[in-house]
Amino acid sequence: FGSDEDGEEEEEDDCIGCIEAEKLIEESARRRNRKERHFVSIMNELKYVRGTLVKLRKRDVVKTIIRSPTTIISKAARTNIKKPFLDEINEGGLPMLNELLLRFGAPGIKHVLDLISDVNRHPVAFYCTAGKDRTGMIAAIILALLGTEDEAIVEDYSLSANVYAEMDDHKAMVGALSQRNLDAKTFLGAPPEVMEDTLKNIRNTYGGIEEYLDFIGFGEESRKRLIYALTEEDIGLGVNLKKK
């Protein structure tokens, strides 16, 4: 049965969790009226190279390593050493970019989802240079988590197909990609089959969108917070997350 003192101790222990939750809610409420801007690195050239290296055939990697000492003095050797990487990148195109983004951009993706999960930070806008690759991936992940059909996600992604032309930046981007020996036609569009392949890859590689989010450390409770922040649908959260 226990004494009154034992009951008081239990109440105090229970309240520790309550106090911590209240502190988090109060801190979140203070942020609500403060404008914020976050620069999040999801994908960069180093991550792209690392990911491409993983996908290269072993014999191409060996050839690259053998040639590497001559790159110090030979421009032709430097060109040759890049060729396996460039061939792999151009052949893989946007589906490979998205595949690498999901894997090597995981910390950045999680950080963006954490920010969007905070209802007191809303409204939220997220974007990248063109709004189709990194932004398209974040949008696809969120839509998939909310139960959106693949066809609608693909259609939403495809709306960015002519984004560079609309920005009047098409020629500049073609020139920038050509200087790096990358195929502009491959990387400037947003064809529906790219997102179709990406959604299939998530299922084949991770098992589904929730399993992918587990992989990046965005667990069940985090997913519930994100869903609530976007839909106000209470799916079993233990604390009141309504705007303060």
XYZ file of N, CA and C in Angstrom:
732
model
N 0.814 -1.204 0.000
C 0.000 0.000 0.000
C 0.851 1.259 0.000
N 1.963 1.279 0.768
C 2.882 2.411 0.744
C 2.407 3.557 1.596
N 3.347 4.472 1.878
C 3.039 5.633 2.709
C 2.678 6.826 1.846
N 2.232 7.913 2.472
C 1.927 9.153 1.750
C 3.169 9.716 1.095
N 4.321 9.526 1.772
C 5.574 10.052 1.230
C 5.904 9.388 -0.095
N 5.659 8.056 -0.199
C 5.914 7.349 -1.454
C 5.057 7.913 -2.571
N 3.783 8.229 -2.242
C 2.881 8.792 -3.254
C 3.356 10.129 -3.746
N 3.870 10.966 -2.796
C 4.374 12.277 -3.171
C 5.572 12.159 -4.101
N 6.462 11.190 -3.804
C 7.647 10.999 -4.637
C 7.248 10.592 -6.051
N 6.220 9.701 -6.153
C 5.781 9.255 -7.470
C 5.213 10.426 -8.268
N 4.430 11.298 -7.572
C 3.858 12.457 -8.247
C 4.951 13.382 -8.743
N 6.004 13.569 -7.918
C 7.113 14.429 -8.315
C 7.820 13.859 -9.536
N 8.022 12.517 -9.550
C 8.672 11.887 -10.700
C 7.848 12.083 -11.963
N 6.513 11.918 -11.833
C 5.639 12.088 -12.989
C 5.697 13.514 -13.517
N 5.821 14.471 -12.592
C 5.792 15.876 -12.986
C 7.067 16.312 -13.698
N 8.153 15.583 -13.476
C 9.404 15.945 -14.159
C 9.201 15.909 -15.659
N 8.557 14.842 -16.133
C 8.265 14.746 -17.555
C 7.324 15.832 -18.016
N 6.331 16.166 -17.168
C 5.376 17.232 -17.516
C 6.085 18.564 -17.662
N 6.990 18.854 -16.736
C 7.721 20.125 -16.748
C 8.579 20.237 -18.002
N 9.261 19.143 -18.351
C 10.107 19.157 -19.543
C 9.273 19.401 -20.793
N 8.124 18.747 -20.877
C 7.241 18.928 -22.031
C 6.756 20.365 -22.114
N 6.372 20.940 -20.951
C 5.891 22.323 -20.928
C 6.983 23.293 -21.367
N 8.222 23.012 -20.955
C 9.339 23.875 -21.357
C 9.513 23.861 -22.868
N 9.425 22.660 -23.465
C 9.562 22.549 -24.913
C 8.449 23.305 -25.626
N 7.221 23.201 -25.099
C 6.086 23.885 -25.714
C 6.241 25.401 -25.595
N 6.685 25.875 -24.426
C 6.877 27.315 -24.234
C 7.966 27.860 -25.153
N 9.064 27.092 -25.271
C 10.144 27.513 -26.165
C 9.658 27.574 -27.608
N 8.865 26.583 -28.001
C 8.311 26.551 -29.349
C 7.393 27.739 -29.572
N 6.596 28.083 -28.559
C 5.671 29.214 -28.680
C 6.413 30.527 -28.845
N 7.557 30.680 -28.146
C 8.348 31.912 -28.271
C 8.879 32.099 -29.685
N 9.146 30.955 -30.369
C 9.678 31.044 -31.726
C 8.612 31.433 -32.741
N 7.351 31.282 -32.354
C 6.270 31.423 -33.320
C 6.263 32.794 -33.993
N 6.525 33.828 -33.231
C 6.465 35.182 -33.761
C 7.827 35.702 -34.229
N 8.800 34.805 -34.327
C 10.132 35.200 -34.752
C 10.431 34.600 -36.115
N 10.756 35.438 -37.075
C 11.070 34.944 -38.412
C 12.442 34.272 -38.393
N 12.530 33.138 -39.036
C 13.777 32.384 -39.085
C 14.093 32.010 -40.524
N 15.381 31.855 -40.787
C 15.816 31.350 -42.082
C 16.939 30.353 -41.836
N 16.773 29.156 -42.357
C 17.740 28.092 -42.134
C 18.348 27.661 -43.472
N 19.657 27.636 -43.525
C 20.366 27.131 -44.707
C 20.825 25.713 -44.388
N 20.234 24.733 -45.042
C 20.496 23.327 -44.734
C 21.204 22.672 -45.911
N 22.362 22.077 -45.648
C 23.100 21.362 -46.691
C 22.561 19.942 -46.802
N 21.897 19.655 -47.905
C 21.376 18.319 -48.135
C 22.277 17.546 -49.091
N 22.709 18.203 -50.159
C 23.579 17.539 -51.128
C 24.616 18.534 -51.612
N 25.868 18.109 -51.685
C 26.915 18.948 -52.244
C 27.818 18.090 -53.127
N 28.807 18.722 -53.721
C 29.651 18.012 -54.689
C 30.421 16.867 -54.033
N 30.895 17.079 -52.808
C 31.654 16.038 -52.121
C 30.788 14.799 -51.887
N 29.556 15.000 -51.435
C 28.654 13.868 -51.213
C 28.353 13.160 -52.526
N 28.204 13.949 -53.580
C 27.913 13.379 -54.901
C 29.071 12.501 -55.377
N 30.302 12.994 -55.183
C 31.484 12.225 -55.580
C 31.594 10.944 -54.760
N 31.377 11.054 -53.456
C 31.432 9.871 -52.583
C 30.416 8.830 -53.030
N 29.209 9.298 -53.304
C 28.162 8.376 -53.725
C 28.460 7.744 -55.065
N 28.993 8.534 -55.994
C 29.331 8.011 -57.315
C 30.452 6.984 -57.208
N 31.419 7.249 -56.337
C 32.528 6.324 -56.137
C 32.019 4.972 -55.646
N 31.019 4.994 -54.773
C 30.435 3.752 -54.262
C 29.821 2.934 -55.389
N 29.239 3.628 -56.367
C 28.529 2.938 -57.440
C 29.434 2.518 -58.599
N 30.640 3.084 -58.679
C 31.543 2.745 -59.774
C 31.974 1.282 -59.713
N 32.166 0.706 -60.862
C 32.668 -0.661 -60.913
C 34.097 -0.709 -60.382
N 34.469 -1.805 -59.762
C 35.771 -1.919 -59.113
C 36.915 -1.681 -60.098
N 36.787 -2.197 -61.327
C 37.892 -2.046 -62.266
C 38.089 -0.588 -62.664
N 36.985 0.182 -62.711
C 37.107 1.605 -63.015
C 37.788 2.349 -61.871
N 37.477 1.927 -60.635
C 38.118 2.545 -59.472
C 39.614 2.267 -59.487
N 39.994 1.020 -59.791
C 41.414 0.653 -59.845
C 42.134 1.478 -60.905
N 41.539 1.597 -62.075
C 42.148 2.402 -63.145
C 42.336 3.844 -62.696
N 41.333 4.371 -62.018
C 41.398 5.755 -61.545
C 42.543 5.939 -60.558
N 42.699 4.985 -59.638
C 43.772 5.077 -58.633
C 45.142 4.987 -59.301
N 45.286 4.084 -60.279
C 46.570 3.923 -60.978
C 46.956 5.208 -61.704
N 45.953 5.878 -62.279
C 46.237 7.090 -63.052
C 46.482 8.317 -62.167
N 46.039 8.262 -60.934
C 46.014 9.462 -60.098
C 47.361 10.168 -59.932
N 48.514 9.487 -59.817
C 49.766 10.236 -59.646
C 50.100 11.152 -60.818
N 49.675 10.779 -62.023
C 50.026 11.588 -63.196
C 49.177 12.848 -63.318
N 48.106 12.951 -62.517
C 47.221 14.113 -62.652
C 47.903 15.402 -62.218
N 48.970 15.291 -61.441
C 49.667 16.481 -60.955
C 50.309 17.247 -62.106
N 50.768 16.527 -63.096
C 51.520 17.180 -64.175
C 50.811 17.123 -65.520
N 49.761 16.353 -65.649
C 49.136 16.144 -66.947
C 47.664 16.537 -66.933
N 47.320 17.523 -67.774
C 45.925 17.928 -67.904
C 45.108 16.804 -68.523
N 45.684 16.105 -69.503
C 44.993 14.984 -70.138
C 44.680 13.891 -69.122
N 45.638 13.649 -68.211
C 45.419 12.631 -67.179
C 44.292 13.051 -66.250
N 44.240 14.358 -65.944
C 43.153 14.844 -65.090
C 41.803 14.644 -65.763
N 41.775 14.845 -67.063
C 40.536 14.631 -67.811
C 40.152 13.159 -67.803
N 41.134 12.296 -67.998
C 40.875 10.857 -68.025
C 40.389 10.327 -66.688
N 40.950 10.868 -65.613
C 40.582 10.364 -64.291
C 39.143 10.731 -63.949
N 38.652 11.816 -64.537
C 37.272 12.231 -64.279
C 36.258 11.433 -65.087
N 36.733 10.848 -66.194
C 35.803 10.228 -67.133
C 34.906 9.159 -66.507
N 35.442 8.193 -65.729
C 34.542 7.193 -65.129
C 33.456 7.819 -64.268
N 33.820 8.879 -63.517
C 32.835 9.553 -62.681
C 31.770 10.227 -63.530
N 32.214 10.959 -64.551
C 31.276 11.684 -65.409
C 30.364 10.730 -66.164
N 30.932 9.624 -66.644
C 30.119 8.638 -67.355
C 29.044 8.066 -66.429
N 29.439 7.758 -65.203
C 28.494 7.200 -64.238
C 27.404 8.213 -63.893
N 27.796 9.467 -63.710
C 26.839 10.522 -63.352
C 25.856 10.776 -64.491
N 26.375 10.916 -65.715
C 25.496 11.180 -66.855
C 24.574 10.004 -67.147
N 25.098 8.798 -66.981
C 24.282 7.618 -67.233
C 23.212 7.454 -66.152
N 23.589 7.735 -64.917
C 22.638 7.600 -63.805
C 21.583 8.674 -63.801
N 21.973 9.890 -64.229
C 21.027 10.987 -64.340
C 20.346 11.351 -63.030
N 19.140 11.884 -63.144
C 18.394 12.335 -61.969
C 17.981 11.190 -61.037
N 17.640 10.003 -61.549
C 17.319 8.918 -60.612
C 18.487 8.591 -59.676
N 19.716 8.588 -60.201
C 20.865 8.324 -59.348
C 21.100 9.484 -58.390
N 20.901 10.719 -58.876
C 21.035 11.875 -57.992
C 20.088 11.744 -56.803
N 18.843 11.371 -57.064
C 17.875 11.213 -55.980
C 18.249 10.060 -55.052
N 18.770 8.990 -55.639
C 19.214 7.850 -54.826
C 20.320 8.269 -53.863
N 21.290 9.021 -54.372
C 22.395 9.483 -53.527
C 21.912 10.519 -52.522
N 20.973 11.336 -52.953
C 20.427 12.357 -52.061
C 19.746 11.709 -50.856
N 18.978 10.666 -51.103
C 18.297 9.963 -50.013
C 19.289 9.382 -49.009
N 20.406 8.884 -49.520
C 21.381 8.225 -48.639
C 22.333 9.218 -47.983
N 23.006 10.021 -48.798
C 24.048 10.899 -48.262
C 23.497 12.230 -47.761
N 22.276 12.550 -48.172
C 21.645 13.782 -47.688
C 20.745 13.553 -46.495
N 20.795 12.350 -45.919
C 19.887 11.982 -44.832
C 19.901 12.962 -43.648
N 21.080 13.392 -43.144
C 21.064 14.320 -42.003
C 20.353 15.635 -42.330
N 20.582 16.148 -43.527
C 19.921 17.391 -43.914
C 18.427 17.213 -44.078
N 18.022 16.096 -44.665
C 16.592 15.818 -44.833
C 15.909 15.738 -43.467
N 16.525 15.037 -42.534
C 15.956 14.925 -41.186
C 15.826 16.300 -40.536
N 16.848 17.141 -40.706
C 16.818 18.468 -40.091
C 15.658 19.298 -40.639
N 15.447 19.237 -41.946
C 14.337 19.975 -42.557
C 13.004 19.460 -42.020
N 12.850 18.144 -41.928
C 11.604 17.571 -41.422
C 11.380 17.946 -39.954
N 12.458 18.007 -39.171
C 12.337 18.437 -37.775
C 11.805 19.867 -37.693
N 12.307 20.737 -38.560
C 11.848 22.126 -38.561
C 10.373 22.216 -38.938
N 9.978 21.472 -39.971
C 8.592 21.519 -40.425
C 7.652 20.894 -39.393
N 8.174 19.994 -38.566
C 7.354 19.320 -37.553
C 6.940 20.242 -36.423
N 7.616 21.363 -36.286
C 7.316 22.310 -35.208
C 6.159 23.199 -35.652
N 4.974 22.954 -35.118
C 3.777 23.674 -35.553
C 3.899 25.174 -35.313
N 4.699 25.568 -34.334
C 4.854 26.988 -34.030
C 5.825 27.701 -34.966
N 6.419 26.965 -35.873
C 7.251 27.595 -36.906
C 6.454 27.858 -38.184
N 5.232 27.420 -38.226
C 4.430 27.561 -39.439
C 3.863 28.976 -39.549
N 3.673 29.455 -40.777
C 3.865 28.774 -42.059
C 5.344 28.620 -42.410
N 5.651 27.573 -43.181
C 7.021 27.257 -43.560
C 7.131 27.220 -45.084
N 8.195 27.807 -45.610
C 8.523 27.677 -47.035
C 9.879 27.000 -47.133
N 10.002 26.010 -48.007
C 11.306 25.374 -48.220
C 11.589 25.356 -49.714
N 12.839 25.598 -50.045
C 13.193 25.748 -51.462
C 14.683 25.531 -51.654
N 15.073 25.319 -52.910
C 16.488 25.225 -53.283
C 16.690 26.104 -54.511
N 17.721 25.846 -55.302
C 18.005 26.715 -56.446
C 16.859 26.731 -57.448
N 16.431 25.551 -57.853
C 15.376 25.456 -58.868
C 14.056 24.959 -58.298
N 14.086 24.378 -57.112
C 12.859 23.884 -56.505
C 12.374 22.566 -57.067
N 13.286 21.755 -57.628
C 12.830 20.497 -58.225
C 13.578 19.261 -57.715
N 14.832 19.391 -57.334
C 15.608 18.216 -56.914
C 15.568 18.048 -55.389
N 16.295 18.890 -54.669
C 16.252 18.794 -53.208
C 14.858 19.124 -52.677
N 14.268 20.195 -53.186
C 12.912 20.554 -52.767
C 11.926 19.482 -53.177
N 12.085 18.962 -54.394
C 11.194 17.909 -54.868
C 11.261 16.666 -54.012
N 12.449 16.348 -53.514
C 12.600 15.158 -52.675
C 11.922 15.360 -51.322
N 12.120 16.521 -50.705
C 11.466 16.802 -49.426
C 9.948 16.749 -49.593
N 9.445 17.376 -50.653
C 8.004 17.385 -50.900
C 7.480 15.969 -51.108
N 8.209 15.157 -51.859
C 7.776 13.785 -52.127
C 7.735 12.959 -50.839
N 8.738 13.128 -49.983
C 8.785 12.395 -48.718
C 7.586 12.763 -47.844
N 7.307 14.057 -47.745
C 6.189 14.511 -46.917
C 4.865 14.010 -47.478
N 4.680 14.157 -48.782
C 3.435 13.707 -49.402
C 3.243 12.202 -49.230
N 4.323 11.441 -49.390
C 4.225 9.986 -49.225
C 3.844 9.623 -47.794
N 4.448 10.311 -46.824
C 4.124 10.053 -45.421
C 2.655 10.344 -45.133
N 2.100 11.353 -45.781
C 0.695 11.718 -45.571
C -0.269 10.801 -46.322
N 0.279 9.831 -47.058
C -0.564 8.858 -47.731
C -0.981 9.242 -49.135
N -0.291 10.194 -49.735
C -0.613 10.635 -51.090
C -0.276 9.538 -52.095
N -1.130 9.363 -53.079
C -0.900 8.362 -54.115
C 0.325 8.732 -54.952
N 1.013 7.705 -55.439
C 2.209 7.929 -56.256
C 1.926 8.843 -57.440
N 0.786 8.631 -58.092
C 0.464 9.412 -59.294
C 0.420 10.902 -58.990
N -0.124 11.269 -57.827
C -0.212 12.687 -57.455
C 1.166 13.254 -57.123
N 2.017 12.447 -56.477
C 3.371 12.895 -56.153
C 4.164 13.123 -57.441
N 4.032 12.200 -58.372
C 4.728 12.310 -59.658
C 4.243 13.543 -60.416
N 2.946 13.770 -60.421
C 2.389 14.931 -61.118
C 2.895 16.232 -60.495
N 2.953 16.268 -59.164
C 3.441 17.459 -58.463
C 4.898 17.737 -58.823
N 5.716 16.695 -58.849
C 7.126 16.840 -59.217
C 7.274 17.346 -60.643
N 6.455 16.838 -61.553
C 6.571 17.173 -62.971
C 6.230 18.629 -63.260
N 5.573 19.307 -62.329
C 5.247 20.717 -62.533
C 6.502 21.577 -62.636
N 7.638 21.044 -62.173
C 8.897 21.796 -62.210
C 9.712 21.521 -63.472
N 9.115 20.888 -64.453
C 9.861 20.468 -65.645
C 10.510 21.637 -66.375
N 9.850 22.784 -66.428
C 10.360 23.929 -67.188
C 10.827 25.062 -66.283
N 11.232 24.703 -65.073
C 11.519 25.740 -64.086
C 12.640 26.683 -64.522
N 13.703 26.152 -65.150
C 14.819 27.017 -65.535
C 14.421 27.965 -66.649
N 13.572 27.498 -67.562
C 13.082 28.376 -68.628
C 12.221 29.481 -68.033
N 11.388 29.133 -67.055
C 10.530 30.115 -66.404
C 11.347 31.125 -65.615
N 12.496 30.694 -65.101
C 13.380 31.596 -64.357
C 14.275 32.404 -65.301
N 14.167 32.147 -66.596
C 15.019 32.785 -67.602
C 16.493 32.533 -67.299
N 16.761 31.321 -66.842
C 18.120 30.964 -66.431
C 18.603 29.713 -67.171
N 17.891 29.334 -68.211
C 18.178 28.070 -68.879
C 19.559 28.065 -69.524
N 19.884 29.114 -70.258
C 21.171 29.172 -70.962
C 22.338 29.149 -69.977
N 22.187 29.870 -68.882
C 23.258 29.917 -67.879
C 23.493 28.540 -67.279
N 22.412 27.814 -66.985
C 22.560 26.489 -66.387
C 23.126 25.488 -67.394
N 22.709 25.592 -68.652
C 23.274 24.719 -69.686
C 24.775 24.934 -69.772
N 25.192 26.200 -69.766
C 26.619 26.517 -69.831
C 27.379 25.986 -68.640
N 26.793 26.121 -67.440
C 27.462 25.658 -66.220
C 27.632 24.146 -66.226
N 26.610 23.429 -66.663
C 26.700 21.975 -66.711
C 27.656 21.506 -67.803
N 27.634 22.181 -68.930
C 28.519 21.810 -70.041
C 29.982 21.974 -69.655
N 30.284 23.007 -68.881
C 31.664 23.218 -68.430
C 32.145 22.061 -67.576
N 31.233 21.382 -66.918
C 31.598 20.233 -66.078
C 31.396 18.913 -66.818
N 31.153 19.006 -68.138
C 30.940 17.819 -68.974
C 29.734 17.004 -68.534
N 28.723 17.698 -68.027
C 27.483 17.042 -67.634
C 26.411 17.329 -68.675
N 25.545 16.375 -68.909
C 24.507 16.476 -69.927
C 23.360 17.339 -69.423
N 23.224 18.533 -70.004
C 22.202 19.472 -69.551
C 20.789 18.913 -69.725
N 20.561 18.202 -70.830
C 19.224 17.650 -71.071
C 18.826 16.660 -69.983
N 19.825 16.000 -69.428
C 19.555 15.000 -68.388
C 19.181 15.644 -67.068
N 19.827 16.755 -66.733
C 19.717 17.288 -65.372
C 18.808 18.496 -65.216
N 18.385 19.117 -66.303
C 17.584 20.336 -66.165
C 16.082 20.085 -66.129
N 15.651 18.885 -66.466
C 14.224 18.605 -66.499
C 13.705 17.999 -65.206
N 12.438 17.624 -65.252
C 11.804 16.912 -64.136
C 10.805 15.925 -64.717
N 11.287 14.952 -65.512
C 10.381 13.996 -66.156
C 9.702 13.087 -65.135
N 8.455 12.723 -65.371
C 7.714 11.916 -64.391
C 8.377 10.596 -64.042
N 9.062 9.985 -65.011
C 9.675 8.677 -64.726
C 10.768 8.763 -63.663
N 11.349 9.953 -63.495
C 12.375 10.131 -62.459
C 11.761 9.924 -61.075
N 10.645 10.576 -60.811
C 10.002 10.424 -59.504
C 9.389 9.040 -59.356
N 8.896 8.471 -60.447
C 8.383 7.101 -60.385
C 9.491 6.148 -59.939
N 10.679 6.289 -60.542
C 11.826 5.446 -60.169
C 12.240 5.692 -58.725
N 12.189 6.940 -58.303
C 12.613 7.288 -56.943
C 11.695 6.663 -55.905
N 10.398 6.721 -56.127
C 9.444 6.128 -55.184
C 9.602 4.605 -55.131
N 9.845 3.991 -56.298
C 10.095 2.544 -56.337
C 11.385 2.209 -55.591
N 12.411 3.057 -55.763
C 13.688 2.826 -55.097
C 13.550 2.882 -53.579
N 12.726 3.795 -53.083
C 12.503 3.886 -51.639
C 11.907 2.583 -51.114
N 10.955 2.030 -51.848
C 10.333 0.769 -51.422
C 11.314 -0.404 -51.524
N 12.028 -0.446 -52.635
C 12.929 -1.585 -52.862
C 14.126 -1.573 -51.921
N 14.636 -0.387 -51.621
C 15.850 -0.270 -50.811
C 15.557 -0.250 -49.316
N 14.500 0.461 -48.922
C 14.246 0.676 -47.496
C 13.002 -0.059 -46.998
N 12.104 -0.420 -47.914
C 10.874 -1.095 -47.515
C 9.645 -0.214 -47.578
N 9.839 1.092 -47.641
C 8.715 2.022 -47.682
C 9.132 3.349 -47.094
N 8.235 4.321 -47.109
C 8.593 5.669 -46.658
C 8.845 5.711 -45.153
N 8.061 4.991 -44.362
C 8.269 5.011 -42.917
C 9.585 4.327 -42.543
N 9.912 3.259 -43.251
C 11.192 2.583 -43.003
C 12.360 3.480 -43.399
N 12.195 4.241 -44.485
C 13.260 5.184 -44.848
C 13.433 6.237 -43.758
N 12.328 6.753 -43.244
C 12.409 7.773 -42.199
C 13.018 7.208 -40.921
N 12.748 5.938 -40.631
C 13.446 5.284 -39.512
C 14.948 5.252 -39.777
N 15.332 4.964 -41.012
C 16.737 4.885 -41.401
C 17.470 6.199 -41.141
N 16.795 7.325 -41.366
C 17.463 8.623 -41.171
C 17.292 9.155 -39.749
N 16.617 8.380 -38.894
C 16.461 8.796 -37.505
C 15.230 9.626 -37.228
N 14.294 9.650 -38.178
C 13.049 10.400 -38.001
C 11.968 9.395 -37.641
N 11.903 9.083 -36.344
C 11.103 7.962 -35.870
C 9.612 8.218 -35.788
N 8.921 7.280 -35.162
C 7.451 7.305 -35.143
C 6.900 8.565 -34.496
N 7.435 8.956 -33.331
C 6.933 10.147 -32.656
C 7.179 11.407 -33.489
N 8.334 11.457 -34.149
C 8.625 12.593 -35.021
C 7.647 12.641 -36.190
N 7.325 11.477 -36.729
C 6.376 11.422 -37.846
C 4.985 11.882 -37.405
N 4.592 11.511 -36.198
C 3.299 11.952 -35.677
C 3.268 13.474 -35.546
N 4.372 14.056 -35.065
C 4.422 15.513 -34.933
C 4.327 16.190 -36.296
N 5.007 15.618 -37.290
C 4.977 16.192 -38.631
C 3.564 16.120 -39.214
N 2.931 14.970 -39.076
C 1.574 14.809 -39.601
C 0.624 15.789 -38.918
N 0.763 15.946 -37.589
C -0.107 16.878 -36.873
C 0.146 18.310 -37.335
N 1.413 18.682 -37.508
C 1.748 20.042 -37.910
C 1.144 20.394 -39.266
N 0.995 19.392 -40.138
C 0.511 19.642 -41.497
C -0.990 19.406 -41.656
N -1.575 18.590 -40.782
C -2.987 18.237 -40.955
C -3.847 18.522 -39.729
N -3.204 18.778 -38.569
C -3.892 18.929 -37.285
C -4.675 17.670 -36.926
N -4.210 16.558 -37.461
C -4.827 15.275 -37.143
C -4.099 14.659 -35.954
N -4.804 14.490 -34.837
C -4.211 13.916 -33.626
C -4.157 12.404 -33.774
N -2.926 11.864 -33.866
C -2.787 10.411 -34.041
C -2.017 9.800 -32.871
N -2.311 10.317 -31.665
C -1.767 9.654 -30.484
C -0.573 10.328 -29.860
N -0.412 11.636 -30.056
C 0.695 12.342 -29.406
C 0.394 12.526 -27.935
N 1.446 12.459 -27.123
C 1.252 12.520 -25.683
C 1.140 13.913 -25.110
N 1.456 14.959 -25.871
C 1.396 16.316 -25.358
C 0.591 17.176 -26.311
N 0.118 18.307 -25.791
C -0.660 19.230 -26.597
C 0.284 20.072 -27.459
N 0.187 19.912 -28.771
C 1.099 20.616 -29.661
C 0.418 21.761 -30.409
N -0.772 22.130 -29.991
C -1.458 23.230 -30.677
C -0.681 24.522 -30.516
N -0.864 25.416 -31.485
C -0.134 26.685 -31.457
C -0.448 27.460 -30.193
N 0.613 28.085 -29.683
C 0.466 28.918 -28.487
C 0.341 30.380 -28.894
